[in-house]
Short mmCIF file of C-alpha atoms in Angstrom, two decimals:
data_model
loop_
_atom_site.label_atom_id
_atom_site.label_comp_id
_atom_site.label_asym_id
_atom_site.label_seq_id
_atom_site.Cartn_x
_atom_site.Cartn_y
_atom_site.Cartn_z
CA UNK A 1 51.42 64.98 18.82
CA UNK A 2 51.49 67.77 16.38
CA UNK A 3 49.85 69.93 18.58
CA UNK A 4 52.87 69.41 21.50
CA UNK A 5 55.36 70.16 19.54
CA UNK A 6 54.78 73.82 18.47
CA UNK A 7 54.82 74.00 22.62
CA UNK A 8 57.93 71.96 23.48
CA UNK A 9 59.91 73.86 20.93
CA UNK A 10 59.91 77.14 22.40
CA UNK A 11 60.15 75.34 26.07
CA UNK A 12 63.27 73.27 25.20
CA UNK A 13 64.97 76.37 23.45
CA UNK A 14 63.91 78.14 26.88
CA UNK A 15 65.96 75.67 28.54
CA UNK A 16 69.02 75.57 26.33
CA UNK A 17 69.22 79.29 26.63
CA UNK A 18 68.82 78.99 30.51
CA UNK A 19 71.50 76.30 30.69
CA UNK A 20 74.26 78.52 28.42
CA UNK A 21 73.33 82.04 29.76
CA UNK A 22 72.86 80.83 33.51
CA UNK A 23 73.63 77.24 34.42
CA UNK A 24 77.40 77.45 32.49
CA UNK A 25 78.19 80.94 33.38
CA UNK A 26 77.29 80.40 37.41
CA UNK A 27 79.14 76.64 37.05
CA UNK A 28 82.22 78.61 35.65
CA UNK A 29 82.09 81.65 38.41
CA UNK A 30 81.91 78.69 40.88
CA UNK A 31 84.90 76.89 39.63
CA UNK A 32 87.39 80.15 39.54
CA UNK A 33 85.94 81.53 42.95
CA UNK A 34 87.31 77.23 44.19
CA UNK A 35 90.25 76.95 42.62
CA UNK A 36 91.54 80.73 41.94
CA UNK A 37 91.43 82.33 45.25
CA UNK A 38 92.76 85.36 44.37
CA UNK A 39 90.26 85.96 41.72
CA UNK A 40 87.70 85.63 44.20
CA UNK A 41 87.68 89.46 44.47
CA UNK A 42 86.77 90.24 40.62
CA UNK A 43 82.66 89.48 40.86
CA UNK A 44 80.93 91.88 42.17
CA UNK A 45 77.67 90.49 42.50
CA UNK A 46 78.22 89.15 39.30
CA UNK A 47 76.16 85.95 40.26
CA UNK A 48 73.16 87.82 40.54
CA UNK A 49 73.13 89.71 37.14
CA UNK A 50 73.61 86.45 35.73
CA UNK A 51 70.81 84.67 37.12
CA UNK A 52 68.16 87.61 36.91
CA UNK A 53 69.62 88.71 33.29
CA UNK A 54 70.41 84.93 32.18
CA UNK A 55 66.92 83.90 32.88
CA UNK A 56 65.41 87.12 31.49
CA UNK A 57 67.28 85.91 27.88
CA UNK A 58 65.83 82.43 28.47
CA UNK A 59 62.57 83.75 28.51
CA UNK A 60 62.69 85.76 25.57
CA UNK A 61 64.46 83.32 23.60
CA UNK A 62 61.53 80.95 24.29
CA UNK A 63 58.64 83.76 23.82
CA UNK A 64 60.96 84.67 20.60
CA UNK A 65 60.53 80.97 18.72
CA UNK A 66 56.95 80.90 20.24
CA UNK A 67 55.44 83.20 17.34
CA UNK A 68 56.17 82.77 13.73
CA UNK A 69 58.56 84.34 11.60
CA UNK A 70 57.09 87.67 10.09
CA UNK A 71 54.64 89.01 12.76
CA UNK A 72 55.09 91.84 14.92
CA UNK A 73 55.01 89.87 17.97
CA UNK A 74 58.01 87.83 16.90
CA UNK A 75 59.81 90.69 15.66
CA UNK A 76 58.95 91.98 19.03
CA UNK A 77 59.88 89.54 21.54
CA UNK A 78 63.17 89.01 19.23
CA UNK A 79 64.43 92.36 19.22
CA UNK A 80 63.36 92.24 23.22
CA UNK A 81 65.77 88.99 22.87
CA UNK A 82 68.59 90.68 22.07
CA UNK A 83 68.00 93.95 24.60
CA UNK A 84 67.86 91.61 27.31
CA UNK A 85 71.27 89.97 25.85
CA UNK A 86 72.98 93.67 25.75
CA UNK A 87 71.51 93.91 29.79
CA UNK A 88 73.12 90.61 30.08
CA UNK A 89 76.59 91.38 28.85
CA UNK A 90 76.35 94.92 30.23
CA UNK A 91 75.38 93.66 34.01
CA UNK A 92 78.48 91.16 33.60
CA UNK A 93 80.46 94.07 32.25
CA UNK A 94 80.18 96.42 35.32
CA UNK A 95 79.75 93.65 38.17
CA UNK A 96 83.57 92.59 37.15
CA UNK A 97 86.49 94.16 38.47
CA UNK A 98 89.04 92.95 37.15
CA UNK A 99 91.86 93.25 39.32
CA UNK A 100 94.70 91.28 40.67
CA UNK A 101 97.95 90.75 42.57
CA UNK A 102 100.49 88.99 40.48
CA UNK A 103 104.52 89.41 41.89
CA UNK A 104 103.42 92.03 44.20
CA UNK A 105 102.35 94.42 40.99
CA UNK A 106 98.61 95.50 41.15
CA UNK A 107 96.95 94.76 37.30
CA UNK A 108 93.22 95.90 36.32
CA UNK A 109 92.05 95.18 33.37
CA UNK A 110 88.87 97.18 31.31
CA UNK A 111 88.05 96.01 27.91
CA UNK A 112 85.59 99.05 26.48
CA UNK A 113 86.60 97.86 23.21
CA UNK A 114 85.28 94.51 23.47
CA UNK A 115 82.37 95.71 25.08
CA UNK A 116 81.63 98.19 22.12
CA UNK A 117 82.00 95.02 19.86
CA UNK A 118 79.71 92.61 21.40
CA UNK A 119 77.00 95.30 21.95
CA UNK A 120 77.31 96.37 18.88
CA UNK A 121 77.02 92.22 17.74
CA UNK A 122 73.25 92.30 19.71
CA UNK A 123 72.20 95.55 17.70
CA UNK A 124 73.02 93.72 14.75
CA UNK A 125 71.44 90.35 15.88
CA UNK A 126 67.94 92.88 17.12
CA UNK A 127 67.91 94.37 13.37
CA UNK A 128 67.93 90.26 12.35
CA UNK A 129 64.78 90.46 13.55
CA UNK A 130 63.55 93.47 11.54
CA UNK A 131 65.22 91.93 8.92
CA UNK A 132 63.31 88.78 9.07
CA UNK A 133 59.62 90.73 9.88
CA UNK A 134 60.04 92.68 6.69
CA UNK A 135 61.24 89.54 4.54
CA UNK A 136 58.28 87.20 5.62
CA UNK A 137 55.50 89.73 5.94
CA UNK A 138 56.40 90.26 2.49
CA UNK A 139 55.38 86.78 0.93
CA UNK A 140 52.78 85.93 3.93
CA UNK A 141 51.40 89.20 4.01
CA UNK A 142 48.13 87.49 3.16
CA UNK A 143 48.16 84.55 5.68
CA UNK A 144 49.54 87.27 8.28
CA UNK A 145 46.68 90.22 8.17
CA UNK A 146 43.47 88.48 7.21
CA UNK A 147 43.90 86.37 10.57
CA UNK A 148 44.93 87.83 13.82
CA UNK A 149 45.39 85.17 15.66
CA UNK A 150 47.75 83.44 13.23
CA UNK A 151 50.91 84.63 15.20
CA UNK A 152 51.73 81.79 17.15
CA UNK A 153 53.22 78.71 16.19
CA UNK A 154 50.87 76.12 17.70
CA UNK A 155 47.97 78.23 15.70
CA UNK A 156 50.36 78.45 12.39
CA UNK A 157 50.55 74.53 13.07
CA UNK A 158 47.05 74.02 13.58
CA UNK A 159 45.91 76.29 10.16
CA UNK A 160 48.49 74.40 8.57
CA UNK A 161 46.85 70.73 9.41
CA UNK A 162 43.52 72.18 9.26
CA UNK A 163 44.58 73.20 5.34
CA UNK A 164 46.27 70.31 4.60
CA UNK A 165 43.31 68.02 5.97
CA UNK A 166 41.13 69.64 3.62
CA UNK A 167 43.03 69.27 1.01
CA UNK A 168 43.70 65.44 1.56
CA UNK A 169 39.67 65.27 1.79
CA UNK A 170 39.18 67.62 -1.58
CA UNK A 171 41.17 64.85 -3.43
CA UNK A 172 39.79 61.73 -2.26
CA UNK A 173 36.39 63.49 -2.99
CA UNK A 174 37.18 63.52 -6.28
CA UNK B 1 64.60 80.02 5.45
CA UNK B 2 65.56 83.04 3.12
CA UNK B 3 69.17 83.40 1.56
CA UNK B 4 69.44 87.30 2.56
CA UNK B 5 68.51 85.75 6.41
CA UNK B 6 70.92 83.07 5.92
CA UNK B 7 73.82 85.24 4.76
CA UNK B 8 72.96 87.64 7.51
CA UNK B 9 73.29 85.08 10.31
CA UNK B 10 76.60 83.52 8.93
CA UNK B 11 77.95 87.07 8.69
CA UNK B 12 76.66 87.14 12.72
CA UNK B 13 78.58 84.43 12.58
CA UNK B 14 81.61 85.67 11.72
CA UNK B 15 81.32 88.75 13.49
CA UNK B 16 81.23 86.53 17.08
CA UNK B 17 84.29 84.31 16.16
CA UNK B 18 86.30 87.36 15.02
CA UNK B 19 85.56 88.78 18.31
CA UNK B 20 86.16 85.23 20.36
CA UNK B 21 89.42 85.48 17.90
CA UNK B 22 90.82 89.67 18.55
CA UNK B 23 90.06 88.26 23.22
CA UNK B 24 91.72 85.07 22.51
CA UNK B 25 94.51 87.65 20.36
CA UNK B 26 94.73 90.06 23.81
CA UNK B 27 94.31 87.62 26.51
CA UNK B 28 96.58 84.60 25.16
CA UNK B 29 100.21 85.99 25.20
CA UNK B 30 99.24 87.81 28.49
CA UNK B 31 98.77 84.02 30.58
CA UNK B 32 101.47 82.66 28.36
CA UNK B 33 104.39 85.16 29.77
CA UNK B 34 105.02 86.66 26.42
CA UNK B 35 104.21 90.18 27.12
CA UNK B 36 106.20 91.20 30.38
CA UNK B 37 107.55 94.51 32.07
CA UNK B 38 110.62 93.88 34.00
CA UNK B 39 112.52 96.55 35.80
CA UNK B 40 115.95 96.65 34.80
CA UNK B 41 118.81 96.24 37.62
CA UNK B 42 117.57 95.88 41.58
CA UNK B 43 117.92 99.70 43.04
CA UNK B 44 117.41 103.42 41.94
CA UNK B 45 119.98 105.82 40.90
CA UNK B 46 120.04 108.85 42.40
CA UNK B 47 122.04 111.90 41.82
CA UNK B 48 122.07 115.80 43.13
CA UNK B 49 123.54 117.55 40.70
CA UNK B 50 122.71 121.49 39.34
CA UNK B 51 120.61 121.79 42.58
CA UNK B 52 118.35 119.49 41.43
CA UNK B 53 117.73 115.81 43.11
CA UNK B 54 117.37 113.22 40.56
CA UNK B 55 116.07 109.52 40.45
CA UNK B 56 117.02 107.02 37.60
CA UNK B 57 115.75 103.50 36.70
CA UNK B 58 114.78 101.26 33.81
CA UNK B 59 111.58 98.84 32.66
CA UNK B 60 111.97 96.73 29.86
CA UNK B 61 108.62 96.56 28.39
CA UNK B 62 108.41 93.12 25.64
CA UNK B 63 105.32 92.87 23.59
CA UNK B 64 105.67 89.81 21.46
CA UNK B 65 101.69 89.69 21.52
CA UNK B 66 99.68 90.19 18.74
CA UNK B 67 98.35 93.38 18.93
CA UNK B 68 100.39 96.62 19.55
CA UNK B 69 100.20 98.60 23.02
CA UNK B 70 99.19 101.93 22.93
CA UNK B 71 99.10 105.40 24.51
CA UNK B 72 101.75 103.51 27.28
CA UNK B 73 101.83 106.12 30.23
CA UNK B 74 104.02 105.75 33.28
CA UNK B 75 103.20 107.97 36.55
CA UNK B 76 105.85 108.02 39.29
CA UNK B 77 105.36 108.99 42.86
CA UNK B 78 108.09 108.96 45.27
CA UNK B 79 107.32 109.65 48.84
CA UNK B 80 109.89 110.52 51.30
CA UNK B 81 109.41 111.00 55.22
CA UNK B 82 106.12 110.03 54.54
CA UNK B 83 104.91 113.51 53.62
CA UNK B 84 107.39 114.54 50.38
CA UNK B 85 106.42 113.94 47.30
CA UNK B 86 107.96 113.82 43.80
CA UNK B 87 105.75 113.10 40.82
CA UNK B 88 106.68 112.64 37.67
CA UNK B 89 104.16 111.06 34.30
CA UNK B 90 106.20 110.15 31.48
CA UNK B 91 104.66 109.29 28.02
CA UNK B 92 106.12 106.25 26.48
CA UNK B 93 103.40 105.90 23.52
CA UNK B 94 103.29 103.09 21.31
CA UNK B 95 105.11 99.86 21.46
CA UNK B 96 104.60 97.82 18.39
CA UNK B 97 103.91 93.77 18.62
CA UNK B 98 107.01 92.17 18.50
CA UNK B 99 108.47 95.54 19.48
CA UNK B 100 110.87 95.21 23.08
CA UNK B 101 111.47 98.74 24.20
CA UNK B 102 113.66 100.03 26.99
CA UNK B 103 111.87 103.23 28.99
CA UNK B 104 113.67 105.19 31.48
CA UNK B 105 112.14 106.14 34.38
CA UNK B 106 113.16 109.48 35.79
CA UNK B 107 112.08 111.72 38.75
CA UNK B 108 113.29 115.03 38.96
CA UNK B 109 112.95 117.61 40.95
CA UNK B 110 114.86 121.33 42.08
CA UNK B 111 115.89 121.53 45.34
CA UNK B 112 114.08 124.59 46.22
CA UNK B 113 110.89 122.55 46.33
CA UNK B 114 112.18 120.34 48.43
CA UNK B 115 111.38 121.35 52.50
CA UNK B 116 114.46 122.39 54.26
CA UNK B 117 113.65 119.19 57.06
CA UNK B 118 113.70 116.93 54.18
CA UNK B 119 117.02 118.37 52.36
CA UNK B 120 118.58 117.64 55.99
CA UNK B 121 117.65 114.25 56.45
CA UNK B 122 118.36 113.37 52.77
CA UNK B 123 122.02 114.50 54.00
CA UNK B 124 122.44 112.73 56.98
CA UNK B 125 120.77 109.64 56.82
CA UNK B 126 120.25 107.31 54.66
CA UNK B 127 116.36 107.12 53.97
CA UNK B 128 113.74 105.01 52.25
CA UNK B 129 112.29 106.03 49.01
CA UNK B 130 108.46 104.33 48.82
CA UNK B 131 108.03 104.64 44.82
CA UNK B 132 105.10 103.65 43.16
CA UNK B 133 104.91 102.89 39.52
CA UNK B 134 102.05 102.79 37.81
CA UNK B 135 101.54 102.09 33.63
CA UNK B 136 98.59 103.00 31.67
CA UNK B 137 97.81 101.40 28.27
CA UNK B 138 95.76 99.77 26.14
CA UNK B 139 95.64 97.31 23.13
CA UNK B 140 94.53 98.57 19.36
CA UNK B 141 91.45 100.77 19.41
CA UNK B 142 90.49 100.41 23.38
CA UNK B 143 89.93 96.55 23.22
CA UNK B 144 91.50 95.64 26.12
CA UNK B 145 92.85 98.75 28.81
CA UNK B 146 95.33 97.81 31.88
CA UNK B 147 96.76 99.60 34.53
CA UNK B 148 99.73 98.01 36.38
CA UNK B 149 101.19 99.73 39.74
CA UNK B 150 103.94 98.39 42.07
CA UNK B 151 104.78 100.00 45.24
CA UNK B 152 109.08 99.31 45.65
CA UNK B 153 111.23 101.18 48.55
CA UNK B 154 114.41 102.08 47.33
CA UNK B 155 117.37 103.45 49.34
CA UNK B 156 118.35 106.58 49.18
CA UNK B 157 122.44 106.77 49.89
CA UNK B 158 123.10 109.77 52.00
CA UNK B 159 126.25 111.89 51.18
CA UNK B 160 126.88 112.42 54.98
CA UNK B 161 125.66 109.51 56.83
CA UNK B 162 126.06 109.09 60.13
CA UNK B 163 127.18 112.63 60.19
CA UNK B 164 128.71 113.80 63.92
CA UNK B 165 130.30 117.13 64.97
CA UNK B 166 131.68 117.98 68.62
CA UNK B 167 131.59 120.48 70.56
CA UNK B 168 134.66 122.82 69.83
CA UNK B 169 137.35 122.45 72.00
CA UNK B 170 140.39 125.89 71.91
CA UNK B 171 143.17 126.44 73.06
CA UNK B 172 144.78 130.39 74.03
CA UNK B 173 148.20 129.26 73.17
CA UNK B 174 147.99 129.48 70.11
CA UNK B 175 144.28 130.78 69.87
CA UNK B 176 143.04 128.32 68.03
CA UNK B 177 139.75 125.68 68.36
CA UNK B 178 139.12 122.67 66.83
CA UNK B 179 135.84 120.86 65.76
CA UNK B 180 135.69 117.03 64.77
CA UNK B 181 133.80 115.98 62.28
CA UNK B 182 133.16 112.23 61.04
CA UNK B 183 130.76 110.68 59.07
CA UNK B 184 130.26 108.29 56.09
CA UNK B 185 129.93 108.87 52.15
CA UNK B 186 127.19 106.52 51.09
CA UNK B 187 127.18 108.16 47.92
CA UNK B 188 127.05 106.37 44.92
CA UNK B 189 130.20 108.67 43.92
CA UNK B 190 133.07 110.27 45.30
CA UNK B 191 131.62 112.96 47.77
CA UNK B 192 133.23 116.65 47.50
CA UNK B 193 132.45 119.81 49.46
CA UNK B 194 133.16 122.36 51.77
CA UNK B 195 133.31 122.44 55.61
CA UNK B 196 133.05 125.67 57.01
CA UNK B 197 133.79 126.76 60.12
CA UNK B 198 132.90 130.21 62.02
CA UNK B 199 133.14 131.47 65.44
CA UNK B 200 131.11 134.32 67.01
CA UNK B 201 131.39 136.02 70.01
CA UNK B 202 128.88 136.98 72.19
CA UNK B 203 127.65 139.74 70.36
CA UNK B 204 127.16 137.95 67.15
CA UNK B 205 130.46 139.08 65.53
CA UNK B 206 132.83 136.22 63.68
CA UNK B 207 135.99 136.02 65.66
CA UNK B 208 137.21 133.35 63.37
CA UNK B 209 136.57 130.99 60.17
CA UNK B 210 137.87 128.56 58.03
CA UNK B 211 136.66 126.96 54.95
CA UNK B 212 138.35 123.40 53.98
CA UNK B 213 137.85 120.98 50.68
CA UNK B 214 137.48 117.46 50.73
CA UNK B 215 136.98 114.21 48.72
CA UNK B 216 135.70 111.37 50.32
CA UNK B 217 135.43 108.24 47.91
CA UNK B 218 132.63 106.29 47.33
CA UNK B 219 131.77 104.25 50.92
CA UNK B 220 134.59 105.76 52.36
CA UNK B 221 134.50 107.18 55.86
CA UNK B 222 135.51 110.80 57.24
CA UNK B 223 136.99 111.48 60.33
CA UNK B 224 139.20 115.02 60.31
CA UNK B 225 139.81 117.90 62.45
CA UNK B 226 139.53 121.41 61.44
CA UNK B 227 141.40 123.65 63.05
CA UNK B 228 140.35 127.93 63.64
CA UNK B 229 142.59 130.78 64.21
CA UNK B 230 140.15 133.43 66.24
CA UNK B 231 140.70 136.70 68.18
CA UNK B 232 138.56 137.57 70.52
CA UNK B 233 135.94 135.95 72.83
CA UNK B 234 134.22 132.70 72.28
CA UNK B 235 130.61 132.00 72.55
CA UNK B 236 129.44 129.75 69.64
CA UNK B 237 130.25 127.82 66.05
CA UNK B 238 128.46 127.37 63.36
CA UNK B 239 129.90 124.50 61.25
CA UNK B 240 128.67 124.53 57.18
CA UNK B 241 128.75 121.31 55.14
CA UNK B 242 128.28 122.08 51.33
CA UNK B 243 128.11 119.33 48.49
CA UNK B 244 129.73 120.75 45.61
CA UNK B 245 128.02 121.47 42.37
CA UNK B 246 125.03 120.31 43.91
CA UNK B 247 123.25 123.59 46.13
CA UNK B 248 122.32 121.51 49.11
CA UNK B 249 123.87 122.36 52.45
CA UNK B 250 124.24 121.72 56.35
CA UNK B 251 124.51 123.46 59.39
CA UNK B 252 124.89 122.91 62.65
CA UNK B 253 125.40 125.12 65.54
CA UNK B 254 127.62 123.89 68.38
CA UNK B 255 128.74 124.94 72.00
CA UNK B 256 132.07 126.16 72.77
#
């Protein structure tokens, strides 16, 4: 069991991501293209940035809470995270056109302002990531370098059991 | 997990909601009606005054949103006869939230730019103004930009609609000839100006003129004859029609 659930974890944050960045968004282009006509106009293949992009975010999300806080890997695949959430919003950004016919006067709306702010939300979230590296390779900088392959979570899991086994046998020894 | 990463992901946090907070902000009042642009009065007022043909109208633009508009720009484009055009951009600036401000739109432009074909038919017959409005703006710092246009046809009231002048008919005893002219002032004001009347022989030379001042009213009709004193022999008129104070003129030749 405790070897699962270093591997479920990443795949059921995988999916959450999936359903919020893909399954919502597509649901919600679906339900204004049905019931609001005249908006049908506004995607521009906006369906298909969402899926590609959407699942791309999934996927890094899930490779992101694979590996353990303070390697390189994580710091990696988090700031990767956050890229592929700037594609994302970006792809969304310039599939939309937003313009419609309301009491026969033509309206398009842009919104580089917003667009500035959320992008510049992701940088901050990517630096989280830095952030975090530098903060746990500080106190596990031990643990960390002497073993290489202690950068995933099922093997951080595994060291950990393997240590606290020992440890349980140490002190019935005694 | 470590305070410092903590405080750093609440103030993420915060940073998403206040920017869920400044689109919920722009986009709210905009589906609840409270920020609207509404033209004020139905038509366009026109005027040709100082040789130069003018269009009037009014927006009221109401921002009881939360955020102030700014760098408001309206561009105007009236096309006449399908192939005139007037432009005009007028910079309205800023309009403060909670701020209701009245712009006037205005077109302008001298009559020497206008094609002689065009002046005519602006004279004689009443014509249809497509105008297209379009506004430029944008929220605080660039958050949100819009651009509204509206394509309208106005009417444009000629002074001498309808306009007709006859042949001239004369008479030897006494040498005189007479033209009839008729038309309607559709004018939004009382119409005055000058008929003219000359009459040339065959070599070109006036044998005869007359120049006569009128007011029509507003929507009133015309319907006079003028009457010539010549000497000499007839070949053809010319009859001038010129709206006072305003440079534009008419004229027709006609048989005798």
């Amino acid at each position: 069991m405790s070897e699962e659930k270093p591997t479920l974890y990443p795949i059921l944050v995988g999916i959450l991501h999936f359903i919020f960045f893909v399954v919502v968004v597509v649901l919600l282009i679906s339900f204004v293209k049905d019931y609001f006509p005249g908006l049908r106009g506004i995607f521009q293949g906006t369906l298909t940035y969402v899926i590609i992009f959407g699942s791309l975010v999934a996927l890094m999300a899930a490779l992101t809470v694979y590996f353990i806080k303070g390697t390189k890997t994580r710091m990696f695949s988090g700031v990767m995270k956050a890229g592929s959430m700037i594609i994302y919003n970006l792809g969304i950004y310039y599939s939309l056109d937003i313009t419609v016919e309301r009491h026969d006067v033509l309206i398009g709306v842009d919104y580089p302002g917003m667009k500035f702010l959320v992008v510049l939300l992701l940088v901050l979230y990517a630096i989280y990531f830095v952030f975090e590296f530098i903060l746990h390779r500080k106190d596990g900088e031990e643990d960390v370098e002497q073993d290489e392959d202690f950068d995933t979570r099922k093997n951080f899991m595994e060291k950990r059991d393997k240590r606290s086994n020992a440890a349980q046998d140490q002190s019935h020894w005694k | 997990m470590k305070w410092p990463l903590v405080a750093y992901k609440v103030g993420l946090a915060i940073f998403f909601f206040v920017i869920l907070l400044i689109a919920a902000m722009a986009v709210m009042p905009v589906l609840e009606g409270d920020i609207s642009v509404e033209r004020e009065g139905r038509g366009m007022d026109w005027s040709l005054e100082n040789e130069t043909i003018t269009g009037r109208s009014s927006v009221w633009i109401n921002n009881t949103g939360y955020l102030d508009f700014e760098k408001i720009v309206f561009d105007l484009d009236a096309e006449v006869l399908d192939d005139f055009h007037i432009d005009s951009t007028q910079r309205v600036g800023d309009i403060s939230s909670g701020e209701e401000k009245k712009v006037d739109l205005i077109f302008s432009e001298n009559l020497s730019e206008v094609p002689d074909d065009v002046k005519t038919h602006l004279l004689r017959y009443d014509t249809e103004v497509n105008v297209t409005v379009k506004m430029d703006g944008q929220y605080t710092f660039s958050l949100f930009t819009f651009t509204a246009e509206r394509e309208d046809v106005f009417q444009w009231d000629a002074p001498f609609h309808d306009l007709s002048v006859s042949d001239v008919s004369y008479s030897q005893t006494p040498p005189e000839a007479e033209v009839d002219v008729s038309f309607e002032n559709h004018y939004r004001e009382e119409l005055g100006f000058d008929i003219t009347v000359e009459i040339f022989d065959p070599s070109g030379g006036v044998v005869g003129s007359t120049t006569e001042t009128y007011t029509v009213p507003a929507g009133g009709s015309f319907h006079e004859t003028i009457t010539v004193e010549f000497s000499g022999e007839l070949d053809h008129a010319i009859v001038r029609f010129e709206k006072e104070e305003s440079g534009m003129s008419y004229e027709e030749e006609v048989e005798i």
